[in-house]
Structure formats: structure tokens, C-alpha cells
Short mmCIF file of C-alpha atoms in Angstrom, two decimals:
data_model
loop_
_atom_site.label_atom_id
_atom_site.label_comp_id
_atom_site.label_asym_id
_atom_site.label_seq_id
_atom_site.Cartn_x
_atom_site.Cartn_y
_atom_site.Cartn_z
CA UNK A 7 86.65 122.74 71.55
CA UNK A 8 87.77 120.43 74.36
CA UNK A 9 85.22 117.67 73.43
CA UNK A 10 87.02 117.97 69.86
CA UNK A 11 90.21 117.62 71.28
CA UNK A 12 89.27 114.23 72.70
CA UNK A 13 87.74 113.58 68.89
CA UNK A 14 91.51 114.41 67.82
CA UNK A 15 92.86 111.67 70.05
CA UNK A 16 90.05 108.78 68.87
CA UNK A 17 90.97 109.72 65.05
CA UNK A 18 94.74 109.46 65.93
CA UNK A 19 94.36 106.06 68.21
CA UNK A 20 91.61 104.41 66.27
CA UNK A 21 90.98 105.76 62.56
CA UNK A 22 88.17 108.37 61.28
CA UNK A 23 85.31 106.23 60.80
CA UNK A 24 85.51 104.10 64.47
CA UNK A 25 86.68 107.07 65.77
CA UNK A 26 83.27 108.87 64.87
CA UNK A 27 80.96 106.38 66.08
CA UNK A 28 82.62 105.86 69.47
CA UNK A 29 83.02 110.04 69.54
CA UNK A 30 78.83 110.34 69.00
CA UNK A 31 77.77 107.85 71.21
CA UNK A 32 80.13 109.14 74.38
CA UNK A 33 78.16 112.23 73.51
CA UNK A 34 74.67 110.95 73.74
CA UNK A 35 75.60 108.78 77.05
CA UNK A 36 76.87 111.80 78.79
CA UNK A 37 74.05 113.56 78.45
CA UNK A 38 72.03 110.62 80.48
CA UNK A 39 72.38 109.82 84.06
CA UNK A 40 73.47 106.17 84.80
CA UNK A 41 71.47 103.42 84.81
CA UNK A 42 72.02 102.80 88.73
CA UNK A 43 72.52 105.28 91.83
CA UNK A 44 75.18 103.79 93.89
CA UNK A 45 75.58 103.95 97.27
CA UNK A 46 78.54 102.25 99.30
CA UNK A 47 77.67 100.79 103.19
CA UNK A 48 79.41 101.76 105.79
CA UNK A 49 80.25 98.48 106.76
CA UNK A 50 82.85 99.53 109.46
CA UNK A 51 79.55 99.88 111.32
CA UNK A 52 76.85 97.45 109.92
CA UNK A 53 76.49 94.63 107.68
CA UNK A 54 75.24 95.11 103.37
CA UNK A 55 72.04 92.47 104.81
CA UNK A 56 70.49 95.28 107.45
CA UNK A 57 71.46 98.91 105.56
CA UNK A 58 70.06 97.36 102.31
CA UNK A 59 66.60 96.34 104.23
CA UNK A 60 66.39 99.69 105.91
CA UNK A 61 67.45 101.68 102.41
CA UNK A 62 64.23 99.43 100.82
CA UNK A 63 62.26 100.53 102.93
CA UNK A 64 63.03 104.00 102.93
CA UNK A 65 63.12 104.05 98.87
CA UNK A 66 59.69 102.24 98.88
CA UNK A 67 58.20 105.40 101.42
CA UNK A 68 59.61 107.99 98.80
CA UNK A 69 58.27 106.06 95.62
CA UNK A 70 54.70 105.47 97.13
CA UNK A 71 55.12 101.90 97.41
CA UNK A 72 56.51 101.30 93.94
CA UNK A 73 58.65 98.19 94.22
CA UNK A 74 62.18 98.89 93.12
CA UNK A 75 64.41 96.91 93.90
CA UNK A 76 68.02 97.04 95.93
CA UNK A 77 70.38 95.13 94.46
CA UNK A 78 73.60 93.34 96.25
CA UNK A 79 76.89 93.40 93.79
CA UNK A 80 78.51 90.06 93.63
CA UNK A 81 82.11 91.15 93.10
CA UNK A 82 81.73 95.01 95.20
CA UNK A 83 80.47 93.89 98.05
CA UNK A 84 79.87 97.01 100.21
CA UNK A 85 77.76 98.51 97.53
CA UNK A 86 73.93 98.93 96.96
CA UNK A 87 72.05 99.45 93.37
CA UNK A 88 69.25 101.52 93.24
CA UNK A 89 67.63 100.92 89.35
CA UNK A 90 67.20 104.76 87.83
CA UNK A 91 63.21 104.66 86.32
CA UNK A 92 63.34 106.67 82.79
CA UNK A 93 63.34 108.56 81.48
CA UNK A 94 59.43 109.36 81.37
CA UNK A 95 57.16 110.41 79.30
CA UNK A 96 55.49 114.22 81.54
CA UNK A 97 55.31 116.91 79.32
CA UNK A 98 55.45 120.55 80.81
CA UNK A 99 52.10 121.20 82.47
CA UNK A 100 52.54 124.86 83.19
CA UNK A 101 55.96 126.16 82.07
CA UNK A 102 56.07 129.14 84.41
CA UNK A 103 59.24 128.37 86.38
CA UNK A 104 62.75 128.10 84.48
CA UNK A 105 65.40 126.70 86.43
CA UNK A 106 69.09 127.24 86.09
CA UNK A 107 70.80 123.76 87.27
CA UNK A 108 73.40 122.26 86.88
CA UNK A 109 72.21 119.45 85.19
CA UNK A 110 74.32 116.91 86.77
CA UNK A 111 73.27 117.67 90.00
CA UNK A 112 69.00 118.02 89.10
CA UNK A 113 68.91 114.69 87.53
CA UNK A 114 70.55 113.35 91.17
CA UNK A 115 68.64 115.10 93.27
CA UNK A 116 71.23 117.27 94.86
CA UNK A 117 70.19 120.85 96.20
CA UNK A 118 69.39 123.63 93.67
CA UNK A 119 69.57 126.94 92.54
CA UNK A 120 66.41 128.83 91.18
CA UNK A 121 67.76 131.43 88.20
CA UNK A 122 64.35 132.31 86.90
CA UNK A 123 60.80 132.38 87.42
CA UNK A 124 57.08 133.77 86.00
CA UNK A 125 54.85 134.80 88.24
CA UNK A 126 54.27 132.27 91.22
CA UNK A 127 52.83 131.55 94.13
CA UNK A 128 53.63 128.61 96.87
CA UNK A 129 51.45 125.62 95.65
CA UNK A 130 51.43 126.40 92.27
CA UNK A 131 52.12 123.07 89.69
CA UNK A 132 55.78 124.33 87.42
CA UNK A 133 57.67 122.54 85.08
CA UNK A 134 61.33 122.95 85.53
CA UNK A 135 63.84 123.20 82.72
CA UNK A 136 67.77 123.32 82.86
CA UNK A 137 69.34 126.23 81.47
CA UNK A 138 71.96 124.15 79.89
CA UNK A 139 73.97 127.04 78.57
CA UNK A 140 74.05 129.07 81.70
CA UNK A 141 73.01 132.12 80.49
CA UNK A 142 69.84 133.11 82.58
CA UNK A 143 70.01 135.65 84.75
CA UNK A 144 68.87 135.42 88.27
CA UNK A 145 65.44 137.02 88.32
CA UNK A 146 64.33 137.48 85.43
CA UNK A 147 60.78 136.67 83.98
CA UNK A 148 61.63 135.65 80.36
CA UNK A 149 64.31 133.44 78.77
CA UNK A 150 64.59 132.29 75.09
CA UNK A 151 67.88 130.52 75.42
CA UNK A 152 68.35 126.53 74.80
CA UNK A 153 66.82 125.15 77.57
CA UNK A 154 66.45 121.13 78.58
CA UNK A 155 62.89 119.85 80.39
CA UNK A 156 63.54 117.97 83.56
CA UNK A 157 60.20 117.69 85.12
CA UNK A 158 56.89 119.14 86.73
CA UNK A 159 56.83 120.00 90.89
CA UNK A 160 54.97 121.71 92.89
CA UNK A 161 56.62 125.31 94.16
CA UNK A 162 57.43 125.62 97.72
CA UNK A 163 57.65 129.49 97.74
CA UNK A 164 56.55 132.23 96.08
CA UNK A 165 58.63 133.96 93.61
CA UNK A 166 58.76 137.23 95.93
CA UNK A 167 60.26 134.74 98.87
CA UNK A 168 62.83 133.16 96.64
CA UNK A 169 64.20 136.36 95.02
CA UNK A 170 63.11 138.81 98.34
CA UNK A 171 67.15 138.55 99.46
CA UNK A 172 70.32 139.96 97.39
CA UNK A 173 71.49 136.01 98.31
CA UNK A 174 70.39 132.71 97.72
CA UNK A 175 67.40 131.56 99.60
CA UNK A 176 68.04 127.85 101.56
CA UNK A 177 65.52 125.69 101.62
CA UNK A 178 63.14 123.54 99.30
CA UNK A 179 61.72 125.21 96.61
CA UNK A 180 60.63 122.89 94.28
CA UNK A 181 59.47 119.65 95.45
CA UNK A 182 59.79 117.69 92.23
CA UNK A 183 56.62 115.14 91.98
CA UNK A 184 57.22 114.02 87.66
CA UNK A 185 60.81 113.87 87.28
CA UNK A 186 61.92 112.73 83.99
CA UNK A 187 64.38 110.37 85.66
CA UNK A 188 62.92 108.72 89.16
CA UNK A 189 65.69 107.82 91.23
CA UNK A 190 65.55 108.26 95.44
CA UNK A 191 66.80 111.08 97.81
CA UNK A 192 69.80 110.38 99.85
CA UNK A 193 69.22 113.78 101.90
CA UNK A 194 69.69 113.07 105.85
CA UNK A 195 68.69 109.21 104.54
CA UNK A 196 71.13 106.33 106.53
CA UNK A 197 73.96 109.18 106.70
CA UNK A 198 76.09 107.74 109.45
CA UNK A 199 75.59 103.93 107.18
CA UNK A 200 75.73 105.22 103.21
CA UNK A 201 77.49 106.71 101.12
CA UNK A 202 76.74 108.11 98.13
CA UNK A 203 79.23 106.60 95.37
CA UNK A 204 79.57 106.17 91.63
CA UNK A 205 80.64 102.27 91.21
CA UNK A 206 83.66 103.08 89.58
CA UNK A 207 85.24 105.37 92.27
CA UNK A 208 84.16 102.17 94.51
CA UNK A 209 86.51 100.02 92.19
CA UNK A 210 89.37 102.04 92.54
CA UNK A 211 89.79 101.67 96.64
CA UNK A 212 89.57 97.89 96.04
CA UNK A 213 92.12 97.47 93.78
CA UNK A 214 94.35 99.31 96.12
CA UNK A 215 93.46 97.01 98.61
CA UNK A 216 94.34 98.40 102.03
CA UNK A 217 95.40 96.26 104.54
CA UNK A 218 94.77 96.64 108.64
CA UNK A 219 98.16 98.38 110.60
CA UNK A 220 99.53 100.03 106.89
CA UNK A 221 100.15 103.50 106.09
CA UNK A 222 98.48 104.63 103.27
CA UNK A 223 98.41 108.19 101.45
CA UNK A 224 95.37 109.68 99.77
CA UNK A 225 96.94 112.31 97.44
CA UNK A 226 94.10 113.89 96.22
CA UNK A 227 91.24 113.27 98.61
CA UNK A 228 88.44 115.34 98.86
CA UNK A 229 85.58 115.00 99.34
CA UNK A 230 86.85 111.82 101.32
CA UNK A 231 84.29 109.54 99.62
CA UNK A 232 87.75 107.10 99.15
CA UNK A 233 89.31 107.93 102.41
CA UNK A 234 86.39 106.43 104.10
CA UNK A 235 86.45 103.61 101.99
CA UNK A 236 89.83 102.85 102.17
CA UNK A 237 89.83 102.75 106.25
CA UNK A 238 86.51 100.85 106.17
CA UNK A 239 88.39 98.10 104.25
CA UNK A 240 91.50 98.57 107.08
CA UNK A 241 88.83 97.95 109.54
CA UNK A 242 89.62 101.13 110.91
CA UNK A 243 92.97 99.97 111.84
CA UNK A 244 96.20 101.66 110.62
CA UNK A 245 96.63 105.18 108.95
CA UNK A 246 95.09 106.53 106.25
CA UNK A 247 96.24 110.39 105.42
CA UNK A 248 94.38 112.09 103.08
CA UNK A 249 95.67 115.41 101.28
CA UNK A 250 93.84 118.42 99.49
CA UNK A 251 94.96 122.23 99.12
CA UNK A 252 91.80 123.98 99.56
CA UNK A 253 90.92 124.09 103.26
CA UNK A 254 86.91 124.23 102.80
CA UNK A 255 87.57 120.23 101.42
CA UNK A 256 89.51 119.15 104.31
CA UNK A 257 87.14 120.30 106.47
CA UNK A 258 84.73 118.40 104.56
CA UNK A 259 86.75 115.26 104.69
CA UNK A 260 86.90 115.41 108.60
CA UNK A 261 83.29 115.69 108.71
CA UNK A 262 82.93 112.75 106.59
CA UNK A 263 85.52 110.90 109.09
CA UNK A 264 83.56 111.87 112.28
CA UNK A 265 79.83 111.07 110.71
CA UNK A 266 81.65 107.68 109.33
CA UNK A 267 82.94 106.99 112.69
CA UNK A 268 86.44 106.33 111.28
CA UNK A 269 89.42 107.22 113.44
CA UNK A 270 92.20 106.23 111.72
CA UNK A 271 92.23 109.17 109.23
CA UNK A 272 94.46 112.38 109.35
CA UNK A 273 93.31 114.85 107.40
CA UNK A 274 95.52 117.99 105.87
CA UNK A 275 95.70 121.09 104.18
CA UNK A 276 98.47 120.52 101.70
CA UNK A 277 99.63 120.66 97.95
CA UNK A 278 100.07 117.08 96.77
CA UNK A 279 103.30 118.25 94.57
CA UNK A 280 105.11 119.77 97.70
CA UNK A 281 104.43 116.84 99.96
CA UNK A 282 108.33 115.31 99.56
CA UNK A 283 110.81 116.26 102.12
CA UNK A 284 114.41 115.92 102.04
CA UNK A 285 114.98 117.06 105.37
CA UNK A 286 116.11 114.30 108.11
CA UNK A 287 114.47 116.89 110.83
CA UNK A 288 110.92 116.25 109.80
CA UNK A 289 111.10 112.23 110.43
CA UNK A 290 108.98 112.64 113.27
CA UNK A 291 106.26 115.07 112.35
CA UNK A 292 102.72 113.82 111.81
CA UNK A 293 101.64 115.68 108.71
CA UNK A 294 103.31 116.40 105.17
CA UNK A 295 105.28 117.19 103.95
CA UNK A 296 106.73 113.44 103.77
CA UNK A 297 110.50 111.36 103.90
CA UNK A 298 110.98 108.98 100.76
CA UNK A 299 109.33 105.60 101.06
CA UNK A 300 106.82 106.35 103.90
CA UNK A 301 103.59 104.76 102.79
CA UNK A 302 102.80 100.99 102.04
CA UNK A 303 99.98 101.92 99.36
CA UNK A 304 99.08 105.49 97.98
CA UNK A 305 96.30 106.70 95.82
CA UNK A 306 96.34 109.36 93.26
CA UNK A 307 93.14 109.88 92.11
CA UNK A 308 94.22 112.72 90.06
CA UNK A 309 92.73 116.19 89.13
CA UNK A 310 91.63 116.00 85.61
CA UNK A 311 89.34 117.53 83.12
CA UNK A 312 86.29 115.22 84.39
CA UNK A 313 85.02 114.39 81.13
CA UNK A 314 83.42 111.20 81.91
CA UNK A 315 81.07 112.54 84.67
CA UNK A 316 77.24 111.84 83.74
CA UNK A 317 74.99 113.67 83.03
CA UNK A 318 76.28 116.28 81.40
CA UNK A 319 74.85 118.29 78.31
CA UNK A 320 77.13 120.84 78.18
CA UNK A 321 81.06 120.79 78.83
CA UNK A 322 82.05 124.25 79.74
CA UNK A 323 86.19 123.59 80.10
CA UNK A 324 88.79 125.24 77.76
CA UNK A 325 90.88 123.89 75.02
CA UNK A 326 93.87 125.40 77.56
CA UNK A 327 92.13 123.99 80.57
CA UNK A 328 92.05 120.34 80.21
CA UNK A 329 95.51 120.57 78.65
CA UNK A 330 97.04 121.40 81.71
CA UNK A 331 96.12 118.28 83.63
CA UNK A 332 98.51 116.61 81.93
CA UNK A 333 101.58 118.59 83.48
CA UNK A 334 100.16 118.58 87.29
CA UNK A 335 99.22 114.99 87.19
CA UNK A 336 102.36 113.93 86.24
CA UNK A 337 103.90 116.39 89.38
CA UNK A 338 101.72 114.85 91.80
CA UNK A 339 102.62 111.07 90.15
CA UNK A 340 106.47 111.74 90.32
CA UNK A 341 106.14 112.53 94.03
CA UNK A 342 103.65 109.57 94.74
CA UNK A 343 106.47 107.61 93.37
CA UNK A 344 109.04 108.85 95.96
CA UNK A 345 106.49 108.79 98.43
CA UNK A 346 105.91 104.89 98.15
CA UNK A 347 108.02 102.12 99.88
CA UNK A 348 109.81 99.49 97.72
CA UNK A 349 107.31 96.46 97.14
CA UNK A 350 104.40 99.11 97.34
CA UNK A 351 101.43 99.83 95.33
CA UNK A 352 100.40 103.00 93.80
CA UNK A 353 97.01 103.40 91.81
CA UNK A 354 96.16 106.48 89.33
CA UNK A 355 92.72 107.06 88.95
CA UNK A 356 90.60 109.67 87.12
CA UNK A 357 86.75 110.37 86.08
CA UNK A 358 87.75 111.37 82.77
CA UNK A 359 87.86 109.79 79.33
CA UNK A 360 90.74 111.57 76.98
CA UNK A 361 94.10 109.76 76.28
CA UNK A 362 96.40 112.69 77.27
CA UNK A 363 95.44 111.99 81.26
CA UNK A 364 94.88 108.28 81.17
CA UNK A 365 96.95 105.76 78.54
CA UNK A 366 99.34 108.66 77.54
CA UNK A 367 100.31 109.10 81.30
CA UNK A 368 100.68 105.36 81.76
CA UNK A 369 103.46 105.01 78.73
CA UNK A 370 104.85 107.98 80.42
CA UNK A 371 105.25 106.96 83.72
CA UNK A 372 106.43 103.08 82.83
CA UNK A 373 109.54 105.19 80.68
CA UNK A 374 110.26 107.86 83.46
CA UNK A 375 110.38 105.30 86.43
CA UNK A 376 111.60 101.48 85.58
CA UNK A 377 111.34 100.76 89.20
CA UNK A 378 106.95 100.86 88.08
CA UNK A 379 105.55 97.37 86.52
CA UNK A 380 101.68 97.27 85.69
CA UNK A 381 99.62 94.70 87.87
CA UNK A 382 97.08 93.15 87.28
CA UNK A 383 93.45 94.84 89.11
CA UNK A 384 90.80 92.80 91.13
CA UNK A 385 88.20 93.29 90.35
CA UNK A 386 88.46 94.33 86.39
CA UNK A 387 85.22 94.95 86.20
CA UNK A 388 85.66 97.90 82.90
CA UNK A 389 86.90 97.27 79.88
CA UNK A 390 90.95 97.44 79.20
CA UNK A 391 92.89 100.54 78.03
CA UNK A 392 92.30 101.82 74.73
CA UNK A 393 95.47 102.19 71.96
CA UNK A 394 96.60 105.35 70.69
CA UNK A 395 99.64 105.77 73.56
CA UNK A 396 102.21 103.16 72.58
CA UNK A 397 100.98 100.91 74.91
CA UNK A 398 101.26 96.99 74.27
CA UNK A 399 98.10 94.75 73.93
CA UNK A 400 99.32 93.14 77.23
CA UNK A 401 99.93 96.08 78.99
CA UNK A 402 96.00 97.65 77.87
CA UNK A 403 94.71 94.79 79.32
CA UNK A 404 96.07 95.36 82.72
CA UNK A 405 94.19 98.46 82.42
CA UNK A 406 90.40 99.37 83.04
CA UNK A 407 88.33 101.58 81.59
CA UNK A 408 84.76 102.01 82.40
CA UNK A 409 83.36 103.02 78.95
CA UNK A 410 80.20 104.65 78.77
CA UNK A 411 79.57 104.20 75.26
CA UNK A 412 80.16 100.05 75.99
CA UNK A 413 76.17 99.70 76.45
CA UNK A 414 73.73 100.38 74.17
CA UNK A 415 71.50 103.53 75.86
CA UNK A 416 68.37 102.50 77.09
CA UNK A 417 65.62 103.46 79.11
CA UNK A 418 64.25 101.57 82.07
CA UNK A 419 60.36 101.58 83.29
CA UNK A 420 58.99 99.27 86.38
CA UNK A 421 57.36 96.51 83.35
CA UNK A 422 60.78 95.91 82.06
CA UNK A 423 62.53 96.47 85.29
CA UNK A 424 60.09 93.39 86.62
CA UNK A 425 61.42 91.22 83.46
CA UNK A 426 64.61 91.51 83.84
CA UNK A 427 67.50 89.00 85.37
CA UNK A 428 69.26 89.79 88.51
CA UNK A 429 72.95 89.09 86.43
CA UNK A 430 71.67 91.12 83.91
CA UNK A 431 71.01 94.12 85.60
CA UNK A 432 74.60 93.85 87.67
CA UNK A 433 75.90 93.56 84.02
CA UNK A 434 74.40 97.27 82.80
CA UNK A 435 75.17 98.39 86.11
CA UNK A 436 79.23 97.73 85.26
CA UNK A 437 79.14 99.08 81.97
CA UNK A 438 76.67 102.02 81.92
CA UNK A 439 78.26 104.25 84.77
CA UNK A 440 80.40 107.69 84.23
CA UNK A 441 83.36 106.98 82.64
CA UNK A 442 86.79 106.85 84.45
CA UNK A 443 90.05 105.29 84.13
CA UNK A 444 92.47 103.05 86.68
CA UNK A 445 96.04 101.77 86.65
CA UNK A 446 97.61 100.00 88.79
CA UNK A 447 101.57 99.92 89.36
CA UNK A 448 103.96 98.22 92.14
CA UNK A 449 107.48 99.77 92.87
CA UNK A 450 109.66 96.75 92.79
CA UNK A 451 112.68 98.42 93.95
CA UNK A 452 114.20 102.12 95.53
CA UNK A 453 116.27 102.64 92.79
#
């Protein structure tokens, strides 16, 4: 029902028949990973030249010597691309093991969960599937539901190890050897020098730009992956606070500081819509909540509905939960507007793709505060805004939209990887990523 909500919106902004073909094909490209993993250097403590010849080497030890390469963008220049290989052509050798993933994180190689599995013993050759509609239950032996292949390993454990506690086991379990897409590890790999970052969320920090002795606000920051970005690009100079209500993610964010060796951020535990005070008292405190026009820049890379995170088969939000972004984003905007100093920038960001939290909030927010002009972004690297929210041609244009649907879907082996152009490759890489939105405003006066 949400997915058809966002099918609503196309019909209303673009007509029924380009409003189908753009709905489909968002469809089949969420359901794929990206083209590229991305991965943003630390460069606060070395240079793009030496991470990227110690992250070939390390991809060419976990690919067997396969050469893929690591590719340098020309306009992002703290950010690695690793080419994703697939998807192949395994079938399931011995379908004993069922998995229940999430399918975003098996196709990135993030830790796992194991649902269900046949009988098995450590050593044993599985296929592994993704239970795409969550409905397995955790230890059973037999499952008929919908289920998605994602590749042959070779179990680490027996099934009486990994279901022998009433809680989840740690450790490896599968060690995936055919994956239907082939892209590297980033587990304990570089940690203190990469960061693991989708290119568009690399964008967004900068547009805002940070410069070295400002005070800058990070409204909705965890896991901190923009926090550290934005006081890399500050050279670790000024003050970067970044904000998020539930403690575990601060905590997070701190950890991410101290591994980063970046001092300059402050993280806290706070809601981003209570973060304006009124009260003359609290000038002098360190943390929120905040006096009118105290930051030089801010960031409000908004909660939304995440509907343009890849890859994702099934979409598991309510009608009535992605409707109420709307409302909170436009809480946590009206303070980020008070928040911000005359002559200062504020960006809204978000990793989704509907009109309600992106355009819609833009027309909004340039009729609610006339102090707000759109600016132009560097680098525009998407596409502009789509119409449908009132918006002029001029002012979609100022927008950027990274567009999953922009690039035909394709798969990539090593023969055509070989073949291909350097600028080509960068190209697919800009265009075939999740899909995500960013505006960019500057307060021109207090009033």
C-alpha cells in the first residue's frame, strides 16, 4: 500500500502512462544492489593515493587475485568505487539451509541472522535463500513461503550449535564462497581510514560545505557516517554537534568520532524538535537545547520512509507510517530554521523517493519562511527535482535527485568490467545508487 501511494503521487505529477513506466522500473532497481560499494577515506588522517592502494590490495586477497578495480571519483574526492560483479549465474547446490535476511544487508555483506535450517553439520556446502516475506520461524526445518536465492557457502556450525541457545548465536556461520552479487568485506578492513558510504549521502556533506572554526549542527545524525564527514572537510577544526534521541545511536556516533580520530564533535542525546530555547540562561551551556541563530551551517538529513534504499524486495512500512514523516520533518525543519544564523546554509536531505517528503516539503518550506531562497548545489551530480509540487522549472533544477530508475539495469561480469571506460563507469556509478533527495536553502535575513 505505501509503494502505491508513491504510484498515486507519479500519476498526479506526471500522467498514467509515464507514471507507470517510471513506477515499474523503481521497482525492479530496488530490488538490485548498486552498481558500486562506496566507501569514503578518512582523509583527516591519510591521503585517497595510499588508502586506495592498501583497499586494492586487500580486495584483491578476498577475491583470489581477481583484478577489480578501485576507482578515484573526479568530482567526490574522498571517495573509493569498488565495481559490484553480478549478478551470477550458481544455482542452489544443496538447498538445506534457509536463511532469514534482511536482504539489504546479505547482498552487502553485513552480519546475519540464521531463521532456518535442515539438518547440518559444520563443513557442509548450503545454499542460502532470503526469506523475503519474513515469515520463517527461527528453527524450524521446513518452509514453503516466497523465498529469494542469494548464494551457496560453506556452514560454519552445525545446526545444533546455532540453535543450542534461547538467543542468537555470534559468530560466522555461513562463509559465503558463490554469492550471487561479489562485492568485498569491509569487516575490521582499514576501519580507523574508511568508511562505508552510499555516494549520495557523500554528496550531501559537500554541498553543505563546512568550513574550518564554524559551528555546525547535525540534526539528525546517527549513525555519524555525516558527522565524520563533515569535520573531516573542517579539518577537524571548529564544532560540529550532532543530535539523535535514542541513546544506543549516540553512543554509536562517539565511537565513530574516537575510531575516526575526530575531536571536534559533540555528541547528544536529544529530540531534534525540542532543541530551540528561548531562555537567555542557557547562552552558555554546551549542549541543546539551542538560542536562535547559533550555527553557521546545519544539516537535516531527515527521518523519512527510506524508500530509495537498495536492495530491497520487500517494503514492509504502512500506508499510516510513511505519512507521518511529513508532519515531523517539517517540526525538525521549522526549528533548523531558527536554529541557523542570517547568511547561513541549511540542507534537507533524505534516502527516500516519494513527493510528500522531498518536492512537497520544498514548496512548503519556500511559503512558510521567505527569509529561505534555493541555491544552487556543488556538485549536482543527480538529476533535478521532479514536478508534481508546484515547484517552478528553475527552482527543480536547483534540486537533485539521485534516480534509480535513470540507468538502464544491468549486470556487470570481470569481461565487460575489463572493456569498459574509466568515465563511463564514474557515470553508472552517479546514476545507479539508492535513491535520495537534497535541497539546499540560505537564510538571507532574521526576519
Amino acid at each position: 500500500i505505501s509503494h502505491l501511494f508513491f504510484h498515486f503521487q507519479l500519476i498526479t505529477a506526471l500522467g498514467t502512462q509515464e507514471a507507470e513506466k517510471k513506477y515499474q522500473s523503481l521497482l525492479s532497481h530496488l530490488s538490485h544492489p548498486p552498481a558500486f560499494t562506496t566507501v569514503r577515506v578518512n582523509t583527516h588522517l591519510a591521503s585517497v593515493k595510499h588508502v586506495k592502494k592498501l583497499l586494492f590490495e586487500e580486495i584483491q586477497k578476498q577475491f583470489k587475485g581477481l583484478c577489480v578495480p578501485v576507482l578515484e571519483h573526479p568530482k567526490l574526492q574522498d571517495i573509493l568505487l569498488i565495481p559490484v560483479i553480478g549478478p551470477s549465474k550458481h544455482s542452489a547446490e544443496n538447498p538445506k539451509l534457509l536463511g532469514h535476511y534482511c536482504f539489504v544487508k546479505c547482498l552487502n555483506n553485513f552480519k546475519l541472522s540464521i531463521f532456518l535450517c535442515a539438518v547440518v553439520k559444520a563443513g557442509d556446502l548450503v545454499s542460502v535463500y532470503s526469506d523475503i516475506e519474513g515469515k520463517c520461524k527461527r528453527g524450524a526445518k521446513e518452509f514453503d513461503g516466497v523465498k529469494v536465492f542469494l548464494g551457496n557457502g560453506i556452514s560454519e556450525l552445525s545446526r545444533s550449535e546455532i540453535f543450542s541457545s534461547s538467543g542468537p548465536v555470534k559468530g560466522l556461520g555461513i562463509r559465503m564462497i558463490e554469492p550471487v552479487y561479489l562485492s568485498p568485506s569491509f569487516d575490521n578492513v582499514l576501519p580507523s581510514h574508511l568508511f562505508l558510504q552510499n555516494l549520495p549521502s557523500v554528496v550531501v556533506s559537500h554541498i553543505l560545505n563546512p568550513q574550518p572554526g564554524e559551528k555546525i549542527l547535525d540534526m539528525c545524525a546517527a549513525p555519524g557516517g555525516k558527522t565524520t564527514h563533515l569535520a573531516a572537510l573542517m579539518h577537524d577544526q571548529g564544532e560540529v554537534i550532532a543530535m539523535d534521541k535514542i541513546a544506543n545511536k549516540i553512543k554509536k556516533i562517539k565511537q565513530n568520532a574516537e575510531l575516526l580520530q575526530l575531536n571536534c564533535i559533540k555528541a547528544f542525546c536529544y529530540d531534534g524538535t525540542k532543541a530551540l530555547s528561548i531562555e537567555k540562561g542557557e547562552e552558555k551551556q554546551e549542549g541543546p537545547p539551542f538560542l536562535p541563530e547559533s550555527f553557521d551551517r546545519i544539516l537535516l538529513d531527515a527521518p523519512c520512509s527510506g524508500m530509495g534504499q537498495r536492495p530491497n524486495m520487500v517494503y514492509s512500512s504502512t500506508l499510516k507510517e510513511v505519512t507521518s514523516y511529513q508532519p515531523l520533518q517539517r517540526k525538525l525543519f521549522t526549528v533548523a530554521v531558527k536554529l541557523l544564523k542570517p547568511g547561513g546554509v541549511l540542507v534537507y536531505s533524505t534516502c527516500t523517493i516519494t513527493l510528500s517528503e522531498n518536492e512537497e516539503q520544498v514548496a512548503w518550506a519556500l511559503k512558510t519562511f521567505p527569509c529561505l531562497q534555493l541555491h544552487p548545489q556543488e556538485p549536482h551530480i543527480g538529476g533535478e527535482g521532479i514536478k508534481g509540487a508546484g515547484l517552478s522549472p528553475d527552482q527543480l533544477k536547483l534540486l537533485q535527485r539521485f534516480d534509480p530508475s535513470a540507468v538502464t539495469l544491468q549486470g556487470m561480469d570481470i569481461n565487460s568490467l575489463q572493456d569498459s571506460r574509466e568515465d563511463d563507469l564514474i557515470s553508472l556509478a552517479n546514476k545507479d545508487c539508492i535513491g535520495f533527495f537534497i535541497a539546499k536553502f540560505i537564510k538571507s535575513t532574521s526576519k
